[in-house]
PDB file of C-alpha atoms in Angstrom:
ATOM      1  CA  MET A   1      -2.783  28.275  32.778  1.00  0.00           C
ATOM      2  CA  ASN A   2      -1.043  29.254  36.015  1.00  0.00           C
ATOM      3  CA  PHE A   3       1.618  26.621  35.368  1.00  0.00           C
ATOM      4  CA  ILE A   4       2.870  28.749  32.459  1.00  0.00           C
ATOM      5  CA  TYR A   5       3.845  31.523  34.849  1.00  0.00           C
ATOM      6  CA  LEU A   6       5.477  29.089  37.257  1.00  0.00           C
ATOM      7  CA  HIS A   7       7.667  27.422  34.623  1.00  0.00           C
ATOM      8  CA  THR A   8       8.629  30.260  32.246  1.00  0.00           C
ATOM      9  CA  PRO A   9      10.574  33.491  32.928  1.00  0.00           C
ATOM     10  CA  ASN A  10       8.786  36.843  33.011  1.00  0.00           C
ATOM     11  CA  LYS A  11      10.651  38.621  30.223  1.00  0.00           C
ATOM     12  CA  HIS A  12      10.059  39.448  26.559  1.00  0.00           C
ATOM     13  CA  ASP A  13      13.207  38.295  24.766  1.00  0.00           C
ATOM     14  CA  TYR A  14      11.693  34.910  23.896  1.00  0.00           C
ATOM     15  CA  SER A  15       8.403  33.457  22.699  1.00  0.00           C
ATOM     16  CA  ILE A  16       6.112  30.573  23.640  1.00  0.00           C
ATOM     17  CA  LEU A  17       4.670  28.531  20.769  1.00  0.00           C
ATOM     18  CA  SER A  18       1.040  27.540  21.240  1.00  0.00           C
ATOM     19  CA  SER A  19      -2.208  27.129  19.359  1.00  0.00           C
ATOM     20  CA  ARG A  20      -4.405  30.233  19.120  1.00  0.00           C
ATOM     21  CA  ASP A  21      -6.874  29.016  21.773  1.00  0.00           C
ATOM     22  CA  GLU A  22      -4.169  28.738  24.434  1.00  0.00           C
ATOM     23  CA  ALA A  23      -2.535  31.966  23.272  1.00  0.00           C
ATOM     24  CA  HIS A  24      -5.658  33.957  24.240  1.00  0.00           C
ATOM     25  CA  GLN A  25      -5.560  32.514  27.754  1.00  0.00           C
ATOM     26  CA  ILE A  26      -1.832  33.119  28.228  1.00  0.00           C
ATOM     27  CA  ASN A  27      -2.119  36.653  26.865  1.00  0.00           C
ATOM     28  CA  SER A  28      -4.787  37.520  29.430  1.00  0.00           C
ATOM     29  CA  LYS A  29      -2.003  38.542  31.816  1.00  0.00           C
ATOM     30  CA  GLY A  30       0.022  40.177  29.065  1.00  0.00           C
ATOM     31  CA  ASP A  31       3.451  39.262  30.417  1.00  0.00           C
ATOM     32  CA  ARG A  32       4.461  36.474  28.029  1.00  0.00           C
ATOM     33  CA  ALA A  33       5.193  36.725  24.291  1.00  0.00           C
ATOM     34  CA  ILE A  34       3.239  34.163  22.241  1.00  0.00           C
ATOM     35  CA  THR A  35       3.796  32.837  18.723  1.00  0.00           C
ATOM     36  CA  VAL A  36       0.841  31.232  16.941  1.00  0.00           C
ATOM     37  CA  ASN A  37       1.994  31.715  13.350  1.00  0.00           C
ATOM     38  CA  PRO A  38       5.606  30.454  13.322  1.00  0.00           C
ATOM     39  CA  PHE A  39       5.966  30.907   9.591  1.00  0.00           C
ATOM     40  CA  GLY A  40       5.084  34.586   9.872  1.00  0.00           C
ATOM     41  CA  VAL A  41       3.137  34.766   6.589  1.00  0.00           C
ATOM     42  CA  THR A  42       0.167  36.716   7.932  1.00  0.00           C
ATOM     43  CA  LYS A  43      -1.637  37.368  11.184  1.00  0.00           C
ATOM     44  CA  SER A  44      -5.046  36.299   9.897  1.00  0.00           C
ATOM     45  CA  TYR A  45      -6.827  33.689  12.012  1.00  0.00           C
ATOM     46  CA  LYS A  46      -6.966  31.048   9.270  1.00  0.00           C
ATOM     47  CA  GLN A  47      -3.403  31.509   8.042  1.00  0.00           C
ATOM     48  CA  SER A  48      -1.902  31.437  11.515  1.00  0.00           C
ATOM     49  CA  ASN A  49      -3.673  28.114  12.157  1.00  0.00           C
ATOM     50  CA  ILE A  50      -2.327  26.814   8.848  1.00  0.00           C
ATOM     51  CA  ASP A  51       1.198  27.937   9.761  1.00  0.00           C
ATOM     52  CA  TYR A  52       0.879  26.289  13.162  1.00  0.00           C
ATOM     53  CA  ALA A  53      -0.285  23.031  11.562  1.00  0.00           C
ATOM     54  CA  HIS A  54       2.645  22.981   9.136  1.00  0.00           C
ATOM     55  CA  LEU A  55       5.086  23.220  12.036  1.00  0.00           C
ATOM     56  CA  VAL A  56       3.501  20.782  14.491  1.00  0.00           C
ATOM     57  CA  TYR A  57       3.115  18.135  11.777  1.00  0.00           C
ATOM     58  CA  GLU A  58       6.607  18.710  10.319  1.00  0.00           C
ATOM     59  CA  SER A  59       9.083  15.805  10.607  1.00  0.00           C
ATOM     60  CA  ASP A  60      12.287  17.424   9.274  1.00  0.00           C
ATOM     61  CA  ILE A  61      14.348  18.397  12.345  1.00  0.00           C
ATOM     62  CA  ASN A  62      16.355  21.070  10.529  1.00  0.00           C
ATOM     63  CA  LYS A  63      13.199  22.815   9.281  1.00  0.00           C
ATOM     64  CA  ILE A  64      11.753  22.742  12.775  1.00  0.00           C
ATOM     65  CA  LYS A  65      14.886  24.269  14.311  1.00  0.00           C
ATOM     66  CA  GLU A  66      15.003  27.030  11.675  1.00  0.00           C
ATOM     67  CA  LYS A  67      11.432  28.107  12.377  1.00  0.00           C
ATOM     68  CA  LEU A  68      11.914  28.037  16.131  1.00  0.00           C
ATOM     69  CA  ALA A  69      15.115  30.105  15.938  1.00  0.00           C
ATOM     70  CA  ALA A  70      13.636  32.672  13.523  1.00  0.00           C
ATOM     71  CA  LYS A  71      10.872  33.539  15.998  1.00  0.00           C
ATOM     72  CA  LYS A  72      13.021  33.169  19.154  1.00  0.00           C
ATOM     73  CA  ILE A  73      10.699  30.411  20.327  1.00  0.00           C
ATOM     74  CA  GLN A  74      12.047  28.881  23.532  1.00  0.00           C
ATOM     75  CA  TYR A  75       8.958  27.083  24.849  1.00  0.00           C
ATOM     76  CA  PHE A  76       6.182  24.981  23.333  1.00  0.00           C
ATOM     77  CA  LEU A  77       2.826  24.577  25.068  1.00  0.00           C
ATOM     78  CA  LEU A  78       1.551  21.340  23.586  1.00  0.00           C
ATOM     79  CA  ARG A  79      -2.096  20.351  23.910  1.00  0.00           C
ATOM     80  CA  TYR A  80      -3.238  16.736  23.738  1.00  0.00           C
ATOM     81  CA  PRO A  81      -3.478  15.913  20.008  1.00  0.00           C
ATOM     82  CA  SER A  82      -7.086  14.727  19.909  1.00  0.00           C
ATOM     83  CA  PRO A  83      -8.309  13.113  16.663  1.00  0.00           C
ATOM     84  CA  ILE A  84     -10.831  15.945  16.151  1.00  0.00           C
ATOM     85  CA  GLU A  85      -8.131  18.613  16.427  1.00  0.00           C
ATOM     86  CA  ILE A  86      -5.733  16.708  14.169  1.00  0.00           C
ATOM     87  CA  GLU A  87      -8.399  16.306  11.501  1.00  0.00           C
ATOM     88  CA  TYR A  88      -9.231  20.015  11.703  1.00  0.00           C
ATOM     89  CA  TYR A  89      -5.659  21.229  11.370  1.00  0.00           C
ATOM     90  CA  SER A  90      -4.607  18.741   8.692  1.00  0.00           C
ATOM     91  CA  LYS A  91      -7.609  19.558   6.491  1.00  0.00           C
ATOM     92  CA  LEU A  92      -7.225  23.291   7.036  1.00  0.00           C
ATOM     93  CA  ALA A  93      -3.562  23.183   6.036  1.00  0.00           C
ATOM     94  CA  ASN A  94      -4.200  20.772   3.157  1.00  0.00           C
ATOM     95  CA  LEU A  95      -1.207  18.732   4.273  1.00  0.00           C
ATOM     96  CA  ASP A  96       0.586  16.443   1.867  1.00  0.00           C
ATOM     97  CA  LYS A  97       1.146  14.048   4.788  1.00  0.00           C
ATOM     98  CA  LYS A  98      -1.372  11.318   5.488  1.00  0.00           C
ATOM     99  CA  LEU A  99      -1.763  11.175   9.260  1.00  0.00           C
ATOM    100  CA  PHE A 100      -4.485   8.514   9.297  1.00  0.00           C
ATOM    101  CA  ASP A 101      -5.388   5.755   6.859  1.00  0.00           C
ATOM    102  CA  GLU A 102      -8.908   4.976   5.654  1.00  0.00           C
ATOM    103  CA  ASN A 103      -9.552   2.971   8.863  1.00  0.00           C
ATOM    104  CA  LYS A 104      -8.581   5.945  11.093  1.00  0.00           C
ATOM    105  CA  VAL A 105      -5.353   4.192  12.097  1.00  0.00           C
ATOM    106  CA  ALA A 106      -2.318   6.427  12.644  1.00  0.00           C
ATOM    107  CA  THR A 107       0.305   6.216   9.882  1.00  0.00           C
ATOM    108  CA  ALA A 108       4.118   6.522   9.986  1.00  0.00           C
ATOM    109  CA  ASP A 109       3.732  10.235   9.152  1.00  0.00           C
ATOM    110  CA  TYR A 110       1.682  10.654  12.324  1.00  0.00           C
ATOM    111  CA  TYR A 111       4.411   9.327  14.634  1.00  0.00           C
ATOM    112  CA  GLN A 112       7.187  11.209  12.831  1.00  0.00           C
ATOM    113  CA  ALA A 113       5.435  14.577  13.228  1.00  0.00           C
ATOM    114  CA  PHE A 114       6.990  17.077  15.636  1.00  0.00           C
ATOM    115  CA  GLN A 115       3.907  17.288  17.856  1.00  0.00           C
ATOM    116  CA  MET A 116       3.495  13.512  18.232  1.00  0.00           C
ATOM    117  CA  ARG A 117       7.187  12.907  18.914  1.00  0.00           C
ATOM    118  CA  LEU A 118       6.979  15.349  21.785  1.00  0.00           C
ATOM    119  CA  TYR A 119       3.588  14.341  23.176  1.00  0.00           C
ATOM    120  CA  TYR A 120       3.904  10.559  23.077  1.00  0.00           C
ATOM    121  CA  TYR A 121       7.681  10.117  23.440  1.00  0.00           C
ATOM    122  CA  ASN A 122       8.818  13.370  25.114  1.00  0.00           C
ATOM    123  CA  GLY A 123      11.311  13.814  22.292  1.00  0.00           C
ATOM    124  CA  SER A 124      12.915  10.424  22.834  1.00  0.00           C
ATOM    125  CA  GLU A 125      13.729   8.089  19.969  1.00  0.00           C
ATOM    126  CA  ASN A 126      10.806   5.915  18.932  1.00  0.00           C
ATOM    127  CA  PRO A 127      10.411   3.003  16.506  1.00  0.00           C
ATOM    128  CA  LYS A 128       9.382   5.365  13.699  1.00  0.00           C
ATOM    129  CA  ALA A 129      11.476   8.524  14.295  1.00  0.00           C
ATOM    130  CA  LYS A 130      14.824   9.751  15.600  1.00  0.00           C
ATOM    131  CA  ALA A 131      15.132  11.563  18.912  1.00  0.00           C
ATOM    132  CA  LEU A 132      14.637  15.306  19.220  1.00  0.00           C
ATOM    133  CA  ASP A 133      17.800  16.382  21.013  1.00  0.00           C
ATOM    134  CA  PHE A 134      16.704  19.955  21.678  1.00  0.00           C
ATOM    135  CA  ALA A 135      13.413  19.568  23.588  1.00  0.00           C
ATOM    136  CA  GLN A 136      13.191  19.242  27.373  1.00  0.00           C
ATOM    137  CA  LEU A 137       9.918  18.337  29.099  1.00  0.00           C
ATOM    138  CA  ILE A 138       9.377  20.664  32.058  1.00  0.00           C
ATOM    139  CA  TYR A 139       5.674  20.246  32.835  1.00  0.00           C
ATOM    140  CA  ASN A 140       2.923  17.618  32.553  1.00  0.00           C
ATOM    141  CA  SER A 141      -0.627  18.571  33.493  1.00  0.00           C
ATOM    142  CA  PRO A 142      -2.379  16.069  35.827  1.00  0.00           C
ATOM    143  CA  LEU A 143      -3.723  12.931  34.171  1.00  0.00           C
ATOM    144  CA  GLN A 144      -7.427  12.803  33.369  1.00  0.00           C
ATOM    145  CA  ASN A 145      -9.974  10.688  31.511  1.00  0.00           C
ATOM    146  CA  PRO A 146     -10.089  10.846  27.676  1.00  0.00           C
ATOM    147  CA  ILE A 147     -12.155  13.366  25.699  1.00  0.00           C
ATOM    148  CA  ASP A 148     -12.881  14.027  22.021  1.00  0.00           C
ATOM    149  CA  GLY A 149     -12.808  10.367  21.084  1.00  0.00           C
ATOM    150  CA  GLY A 150      -9.222   9.936  22.295  1.00  0.00           C
ATOM    151  CA  ARG A 151      -7.855   6.436  22.609  1.00  0.00           C
ATOM    152  CA  GLU A 152      -5.729   6.915  25.721  1.00  0.00           C
ATOM    153  CA  LYS A 153      -7.064   5.598  29.049  1.00  0.00           C
ATOM    154  CA  LEU A 154      -5.545   8.546  30.908  1.00  0.00           C
ATOM    155  CA  PHE A 155      -3.708  11.497  29.455  1.00  0.00           C
ATOM    156  CA  SER A 156      -2.267  14.934  30.174  1.00  0.00           C
ATOM    157  CA  VAL A 157      -4.110  17.781  28.461  1.00  0.00           C
ATOM    158  CA  TYR A 158      -0.957  19.917  28.376  1.00  0.00           C
ATOM    159  CA  LYS A 159       2.769  19.392  28.172  1.00  0.00           C
ATOM    160  CA  LEU A 160       5.252  22.240  28.305  1.00  0.00           C
ATOM    161  CA  PHE A 161       8.636  21.872  26.629  1.00  0.00           C
ATOM    162  CA  ARG A 162      11.706  24.092  26.710  1.00  0.00           C
ATOM    163  CA  PHE A 163      14.028  24.143  23.700  1.00  0.00           C
ATOM    164  CA  VAL A 164      17.659  23.745  24.676  1.00  0.00           C
ATOM    165  CA  LYS A 165      21.047  23.436  22.976  1.00  0.00           C
ATOM    166  CA  GLY A 166      21.507  19.892  24.228  1.00  0.00           C
ATOM    167  CA  ALA A 167      24.776  18.313  25.309  1.00  0.00           C
ATOM    168  CA  ILE A 168      27.780  16.759  23.636  1.00  0.00           C
ATOM    169  CA  ILE A 169      28.943  13.552  25.307  1.00  0.00           C
ATOM    170  CA  LYS A 170      32.348  12.316  24.247  1.00  0.00           C
ATOM    171  CA  GLY A 171      33.330   8.663  24.346  1.00  0.00           C
ATOM    172  CA  LYS A 172      35.283   5.904  22.638  1.00  0.00           C
ATOM    173  CA  THR A 173      34.030   3.035  20.458  1.00  0.00           C
ATOM    174  CA  ASP A 174      35.727  -0.091  19.135  1.00  0.00           C
ATOM    175  CA  GLY A 175      35.777   1.289  15.598  1.00  0.00           C
ATOM    176  CA  PRO A 176      34.554   4.034  13.260  1.00  0.00           C
ATOM    177  CA  LYS A 177      30.898   4.413  12.267  1.00  0.00           C
ATOM    178  CA  GLU A 178      29.621   2.184  15.038  1.00  0.00           C
ATOM    179  CA  LYS A 179      26.109   2.517  16.418  1.00  0.00           C
ATOM    180  CA  VAL A 180      26.026   4.293  19.776  1.00  0.00           C
ATOM    181  CA  THR A 181      22.903   4.422  21.952  1.00  0.00           C
ATOM    182  CA  LEU A 182      22.418   6.802  24.886  1.00  0.00           C
ATOM    183  CA  ARG A 183      19.762   6.054  27.496  1.00  0.00           C
ATOM    184  CA  VAL A 184      18.943   8.470  30.308  1.00  0.00           C
ATOM    185  CA  HIS A 185      16.377   7.834  33.040  1.00  0.00           C
ATOM    186  CA  LEU A 186      14.487  11.047  33.870  1.00  0.00           C
ATOM    187  CA  GLU A 187      11.824  11.964  36.402  1.00  0.00           C
ATOM    188  CA  ASP A 188       9.350  14.815  35.896  1.00  0.00           C
ATOM    189  CA  HIS A 189       7.858  17.152  38.522  1.00  0.00           C
ATOM    190  CA  MET A 190       5.001  14.689  39.138  1.00  0.00           C
ATOM    191  CA  GLY A 191       7.400  11.854  39.922  1.00  0.00           C
ATOM    192  CA  LYS A 192       6.670  10.058  36.654  1.00  0.00           C
ATOM    193  CA  LYS A 193       9.711   8.317  35.222  1.00  0.00           C
ATOM    194  CA  HIS A 194      10.725   8.639  31.550  1.00  0.00           C
ATOM    195  CA  LEU A 195      13.429   6.925  29.528  1.00  0.00           C
ATOM    196  CA  TYR A 196      15.117   9.195  26.963  1.00  0.00           C
ATOM    197  CA  THR A 197      16.884   7.303  24.181  1.00  0.00           C
ATOM    198  CA  ASN A 198      19.018   8.663  21.360  1.00  0.00           C
ATOM    199  CA  THR A 199      21.021   6.680  18.811  1.00  0.00           C
ATOM    200  CA  SER A 200      23.918   8.041  16.792  1.00  0.00           C
ATOM    201  CA  GLN A 201      27.007   6.829  14.965  1.00  0.00           C
ATOM    202  CA  SER A 202      30.667   7.240  15.888  1.00  0.00           C
ATOM    203  CA  ASP A 203      32.821   9.285  13.522  1.00  0.00           C
ATOM    204  CA  GLU A 204      35.929   8.258  11.583  1.00  0.00           C
ATOM    205  CA  ASN A 205      38.103   8.766  14.673  1.00  0.00           C
ATOM    206  CA  ASN A 206      36.003   6.409  16.836  1.00  0.00           C
TER     207      ASN A 206
END
């Protein structure tokens, strides 16, 4: 977990969102504030896991932003969403979303969930969900072979995101309410290239 200390500031006016397992490791040094129950209902082990599941599988951007702001969460330590972990959290939280069908194939709900949009698309727009315009990838752990029945050939166990205000880019279109697509080529600390895509619509004034 040393990368946490290299990529986050040593102060207590913000919080890092993580699952309870990672929280114990980060807290071992005691110089980072951790949030494991973003809904703040109770500090019990089971309820905090339920709260965590309801946030990471949420798809409504406004709800996500409200919960992050309420707890002053500025970073999200995201662990590889293995099928075993997803099944555990979704059953524990008794989610109304169906993340897998009867053949264990991921559904639309799966790819629209907050956690999946960050892990698989780094917050970029994908065929099933809009872009997350407030999440910035700042760390990828080294790639390794799959575990826990994962389907990826190689994957990063951890990704660390910072929540930001985003940017407003002004421009001109040919007419009102036209589709506008922004594409930005990014490169992470490991030299891996990412394409961030976000689609919006021009206003009445073009």
